[in-house]
């Protein structure tokens, strides 16, 4: 009886209550949101339809409709996990010149289709405060299992939804009068209820073997930026 899931457990694990709560929070801060942002992914043999949980957009500056300079688009994929599930990410070990990350690309600025150029110093400043990671895994402290399927799936869903988002934003600008064309920013977000940890830079096989608890080899982080490789199909 103790291990049986209740309807509440199953409802929470569906992430729908989380999506609703996140959507309300975004609306509270001025965003317009929509659920199940769909896209089509073409495979070798067929095409499949998928979706990202939430799409949100807002004109900037916040709450100043008479001074619009740009538009921000967010794609948010929600992952509700149980309280003893932790997400552990491993930092990028490459020195700056060899890192796959480019500063200013997390909130990505696109101003090629508007009559003005947008200064990217704010997006660069955001990245300067971020922790860049190359891979993440889930650790279930209840049963000791370690896996990365949900993280990889979430990142892939966001990646494959981006072409539709960017294309529609470009087409909107191309169909507008010049005074109605704004540069835009977009940012995909994989959101989780799990506590996020980042492995210490000196983590080794030996240090993992010696660790008694997760904080012995990792430190909590509010968010991380994760690199997602472009597959041949995506390109």
mmCIF file of N, CA and C in Angstrom, residues 142-207:
data_model
loop_
_atom_site.group_PDB
_atom_site.id
_atom_site.type_symbol
_atom_site.label_atom_id
_atom_site.label_comp_id
_atom_site.label_asym_id
_atom_site.label_seq_id
_atom_site.Cartn_x
_atom_site.Cartn_y
_atom_site.Cartn_z
ATOM 1 N N UNK A 142 15.782 8.225 -3.663
ATOM 2 C CA UNK A 142 14.949 7.177 -3.057
ATOM 3 C C UNK A 142 15.480 5.789 -3.360
ATOM 4 N N UNK A 143 15.822 5.562 -4.634
ATOM 5 C CA UNK A 143 16.247 4.213 -5.027
ATOM 6 C C UNK A 143 17.672 4.166 -5.580
ATOM 7 N N UNK A 144 18.328 5.311 -5.666
ATOM 8 C CA UNK A 144 19.720 5.334 -6.107
ATOM 9 C C UNK A 144 19.925 5.306 -7.611
ATOM 10 N N UNK A 145 18.864 5.342 -8.395
ATOM 11 C CA UNK A 145 19.027 5.276 -9.849
ATOM 12 C C UNK A 145 19.529 6.606 -10.414
ATOM 13 N N UNK A 146 20.259 6.512 -11.519
ATOM 14 C CA UNK A 146 20.800 7.684 -12.214
ATOM 15 C C UNK A 146 20.478 7.534 -13.696
ATOM 16 N N UNK A 147 19.886 8.568 -14.274
ATOM 17 C CA UNK A 147 19.505 8.481 -15.688
ATOM 18 C C UNK A 147 19.439 9.883 -16.261
ATOM 19 N N UNK A 148 19.452 9.980 -17.602
ATOM 20 C CA UNK A 148 19.430 11.300 -18.240
ATOM 21 C C UNK A 148 18.333 11.448 -19.279
ATOM 22 N N UNK A 149 17.438 10.464 -19.374
ATOM 23 C CA UNK A 149 16.448 10.447 -20.450
ATOM 24 C C UNK A 149 15.530 11.667 -20.432
ATOM 25 N N UNK A 150 15.023 12.053 -19.246
ATOM 26 C CA UNK A 150 14.077 13.167 -19.186
ATOM 27 C C UNK A 150 14.752 14.491 -19.551
ATOM 28 N N UNK A 151 15.978 14.669 -19.108
ATOM 29 C CA UNK A 151 16.689 15.899 -19.443
ATOM 30 C C UNK A 151 16.959 15.964 -20.942
ATOM 31 N N UNK A 152 17.451 14.875 -21.506
ATOM 32 C CA UNK A 152 17.742 14.856 -22.945
ATOM 33 C C UNK A 152 16.476 15.059 -23.762
ATOM 34 N N UNK A 153 15.380 14.419 -23.328
ATOM 35 C CA UNK A 153 14.110 14.559 -24.042
ATOM 36 C C UNK A 153 13.616 16.002 -23.991
ATOM 37 N N UNK A 154 13.693 16.621 -22.813
ATOM 38 C CA UNK A 154 13.245 17.997 -22.673
ATOM 39 C C UNK A 154 14.040 18.953 -23.533
ATOM 40 N N UNK A 155 15.366 18.799 -23.547
ATOM 41 C CA UNK A 155 16.215 19.658 -24.371
ATOM 42 C C UNK A 155 15.914 19.472 -25.857
ATOM 43 N N UNK A 156 15.679 18.227 -26.253
ATOM 44 C CA UNK A 156 15.382 17.946 -27.654
ATOM 45 C C UNK A 156 14.055 18.565 -28.070
ATOM 46 N N UNK A 157 13.046 18.470 -27.199
ATOM 47 C CA UNK A 157 11.749 19.073 -27.517
ATOM 48 C C UNK A 157 11.894 20.574 -27.747
ATOM 49 N N UNK A 158 12.641 21.221 -26.885
ATOM 50 C CA UNK A 158 12.842 22.663 -27.028
ATOM 51 C C UNK A 158 13.607 22.993 -28.303
ATOM 52 N N UNK A 159 14.650 22.225 -28.582
ATOM 53 C CA UNK A 159 15.474 22.495 -29.759
ATOM 54 C C UNK A 159 14.667 22.397 -31.046
ATOM 55 N N UNK A 160 13.875 21.349 -31.172
ATOM 56 C CA UNK A 160 13.138 21.127 -32.413
ATOM 57 C C UNK A 160 11.934 22.050 -32.568
ATOM 58 N N UNK A 161 11.527 22.715 -31.479
ATOM 59 C CA UNK A 161 10.434 23.688 -31.580
ATOM 60 C C UNK A 161 10.933 25.060 -32.007
ATOM 61 N N UNK A 162 12.236 25.309 -31.876
ATOM 62 C CA UNK A 162 12.781 26.642 -32.169
ATOM 63 C C UNK A 162 12.609 27.082 -33.627
ATOM 64 N N UNK A 163 12.786 26.209 -34.634
ATOM 65 C CA UNK A 163 12.619 26.682 -36.014
ATOM 66 C C UNK A 163 11.247 27.302 -36.268
ATOM 67 N N UNK A 164 10.183 26.710 -35.725
ATOM 68 C CA UNK A 164 8.856 27.303 -35.924
ATOM 69 C C UNK A 164 8.778 28.664 -35.249
ATOM 70 N N UNK A 165 9.276 28.760 -34.028
ATOM 71 C CA UNK A 165 9.217 30.014 -33.284
ATOM 72 C C UNK A 165 9.951 31.130 -34.024
ATOM 73 N N UNK A 166 11.175 30.849 -34.447
ATOM 74 C CA UNK A 166 11.992 31.867 -35.112
ATOM 75 C C UNK A 166 11.396 32.232 -36.477
ATOM 76 N N UNK A 167 10.949 31.226 -37.225
ATOM 77 C CA UNK A 167 10.376 31.480 -38.546
ATOM 78 C C UNK A 167 9.148 32.369 -38.454
ATOM 79 N N UNK A 168 8.270 32.092 -37.486
ATOM 80 C CA UNK A 168 7.044 32.888 -37.359
ATOM 81 C C UNK A 168 7.357 34.326 -36.944
ATOM 82 N N UNK A 169 8.363 34.498 -36.078
ATOM 83 C CA UNK A 169 8.741 35.851 -35.666
ATOM 84 C C UNK A 169 9.313 36.627 -36.855
ATOM 85 N N UNK A 170 10.109 35.965 -37.696
ATOM 86 C CA UNK A 170 10.667 36.615 -38.886
ATOM 87 C C UNK A 170 9.560 36.970 -39.875
ATOM 88 N N UNK A 171 8.642 36.038 -40.121
ATOM 89 C CA UNK A 171 7.561 36.275 -41.066
ATOM 90 C C UNK A 171 6.660 37.418 -40.611
ATOM 91 N N UNK A 172 6.453 37.519 -39.295
ATOM 92 C CA UNK A 172 5.662 38.625 -38.761
ATOM 93 C C UNK A 172 6.327 39.967 -39.096
ATOM 94 N N UNK A 173 7.638 40.041 -38.907
ATOM 95 C CA UNK A 173 8.348 41.285 -39.215
ATOM 96 C C UNK A 173 8.312 41.611 -40.703
ATOM 97 N N UNK A 174 8.462 40.586 -41.531
ATOM 98 C CA UNK A 174 8.474 40.819 -42.973
ATOM 99 C C UNK A 174 7.124 41.313 -43.473
ATOM 100 N N UNK A 175 6.055 41.008 -42.750
ATOM 101 C CA UNK A 175 4.719 41.426 -43.171
ATOM 102 C C UNK A 175 4.267 42.732 -42.558
ATOM 103 N N UNK A 176 5.110 43.335 -41.724
ATOM 104 C CA UNK A 176 4.740 44.564 -41.020
ATOM 105 C C UNK A 176 5.267 45.804 -41.728
ATOM 106 N N UNK A 177 4.662 46.931 -41.391
ATOM 107 C CA UNK A 177 5.253 48.209 -41.779
ATOM 108 C C UNK A 177 6.542 48.401 -40.981
ATOM 109 N N UNK A 178 7.524 49.108 -41.531
ATOM 110 C CA UNK A 178 8.815 49.271 -40.836
ATOM 111 C C UNK A 178 8.688 49.762 -39.404
ATOM 112 N N UNK A 179 7.729 50.666 -39.142
ATOM 113 C CA UNK A 179 7.599 51.197 -37.780
ATOM 114 C C UNK A 179 7.024 50.167 -36.804
ATOM 115 N N UNK A 180 6.504 49.059 -37.336
ATOM 116 C CA UNK A 180 5.954 48.003 -36.475
ATOM 117 C C UNK A 180 6.899 46.817 -36.340
ATOM 118 N N UNK A 181 8.066 46.908 -36.960
ATOM 119 C CA UNK A 181 9.038 45.817 -36.898
ATOM 120 C C UNK A 181 9.967 46.019 -35.707
ATOM 121 N N UNK A 182 10.074 45.001 -34.887
ATOM 122 C CA UNK A 182 10.941 45.083 -33.718
ATOM 123 C C UNK A 182 11.937 43.925 -33.735
ATOM 124 N N UNK A 183 13.151 44.177 -33.280
ATOM 125 C CA UNK A 183 14.044 43.032 -33.034
ATOM 126 C C UNK A 183 13.388 42.122 -31.999
ATOM 127 N N UNK A 184 13.775 40.873 -31.970
ATOM 128 C CA UNK A 184 13.187 39.981 -30.976
ATOM 129 C C UNK A 184 14.265 39.125 -30.320
ATOM 130 N N UNK A 185 13.944 38.664 -29.148
ATOM 131 C CA UNK A 185 14.803 37.747 -28.407
ATOM 132 C C UNK A 185 14.023 36.467 -28.169
ATOM 133 N N UNK A 186 14.737 35.352 -28.111
ATOM 134 C CA UNK A 186 14.064 34.102 -27.744
ATOM 135 C C UNK A 186 14.961 33.294 -26.815
ATOM 136 N N UNK A 187 14.324 32.515 -25.969
ATOM 137 C CA UNK A 187 15.074 31.698 -25.011
ATOM 138 C C UNK A 187 14.275 30.444 -24.669
ATOM 139 N N UNK A 188 14.827 29.259 -24.908
ATOM 140 C CA UNK A 188 14.167 28.020 -24.491
ATOM 141 C C UNK A 188 14.519 27.710 -23.033
ATOM 142 N N UNK A 189 13.521 27.276 -22.257
ATOM 143 C CA UNK A 189 13.714 27.028 -20.831
ATOM 144 C C UNK A 189 13.204 25.634 -20.478
ATOM 145 N N UNK A 190 14.081 24.808 -19.922
ATOM 146 C CA UNK A 190 13.689 23.511 -19.370
ATOM 147 C C UNK A 190 13.528 23.712 -17.864
ATOM 148 N N UNK A 191 12.292 23.694 -17.390
ATOM 149 C CA UNK A 191 11.984 24.046 -16.009
ATOM 150 C C UNK A 191 11.666 22.792 -15.204
ATOM 151 N N UNK A 192 12.248 22.698 -14.015
ATOM 152 C CA UNK A 192 12.047 21.511 -13.188
ATOM 153 C C UNK A 192 11.752 21.888 -11.748
ATOM 154 N N UNK A 193 11.055 21.010 -11.050
ATOM 155 C CA UNK A 193 10.853 21.183 -9.612
ATOM 156 C C UNK A 193 12.018 20.611 -8.817
ATOM 157 N N UNK A 194 12.922 19.910 -9.482
ATOM 158 C CA UNK A 194 14.073 19.312 -8.807
ATOM 159 C C UNK A 194 15.096 20.370 -8.431
ATOM 160 N N UNK A 195 15.787 20.146 -7.330
ATOM 161 C CA UNK A 195 16.898 21.010 -6.970
ATOM 162 C C UNK A 195 18.048 20.753 -7.948
ATOM 163 N N UNK A 196 18.688 21.835 -8.389
ATOM 164 C CA UNK A 196 19.763 21.739 -9.374
ATOM 165 C C UNK A 196 21.121 21.816 -8.673
ATOM 166 N N UNK A 197 22.008 20.905 -9.055
ATOM 167 C CA UNK A 197 23.370 20.898 -8.530
ATOM 168 C C UNK A 197 24.354 20.947 -9.690
ATOM 169 N N UNK A 198 25.521 21.525 -9.430
ATOM 170 C CA UNK A 198 26.603 21.545 -10.414
ATOM 171 C C UNK A 198 27.820 20.873 -9.799
ATOM 172 N N UNK A 199 28.356 19.878 -10.506
ATOM 173 C CA UNK A 199 29.521 19.150 -10.006
ATOM 174 C C UNK A 199 30.705 20.098 -9.847
ATOM 175 N N UNK A 200 31.468 19.899 -8.803
ATOM 176 C CA UNK A 200 32.652 20.725 -8.577
ATOM 177 C C UNK A 200 33.665 20.486 -9.690
ATOM 178 N N UNK A 201 34.440 21.502 -9.993
ATOM 179 C CA UNK A 201 35.379 21.431 -11.117
ATOM 180 C C UNK A 201 36.414 20.333 -10.935
ATOM 181 N N UNK A 202 36.720 19.969 -9.678
ATOM 182 C CA UNK A 202 37.735 18.941 -9.436
ATOM 183 C C UNK A 202 37.128 17.556 -9.239
ATOM 184 N N UNK A 203 35.887 17.356 -9.680
ATOM 185 C CA UNK A 203 35.233 16.051 -9.551
ATOM 186 C C UNK A 203 35.990 14.984 -10.348
ATOM 187 N N UNK A 204 36.223 13.848 -9.724
ATOM 188 C CA UNK A 204 36.868 12.701 -10.369
ATOM 189 C C UNK A 204 36.105 11.431 -9.987
ATOM 190 N N UNK A 205 36.468 10.336 -10.604
ATOM 191 C CA UNK A 205 35.869 9.049 -10.226
ATOM 192 C C UNK A 205 36.117 8.786 -8.747
ATOM 193 N N UNK A 206 37.334 9.081 -8.295
ATOM 194 C CA UNK A 206 37.687 8.841 -6.896
ATOM 195 C C UNK A 206 36.853 9.703 -5.947
ATOM 196 N N UNK A 207 36.627 10.975 -6.317
ATOM 197 C CA UNK A 207 35.853 11.847 -5.430
ATOM 198 C C UNK A 207 34.398 11.398 -5.355
#
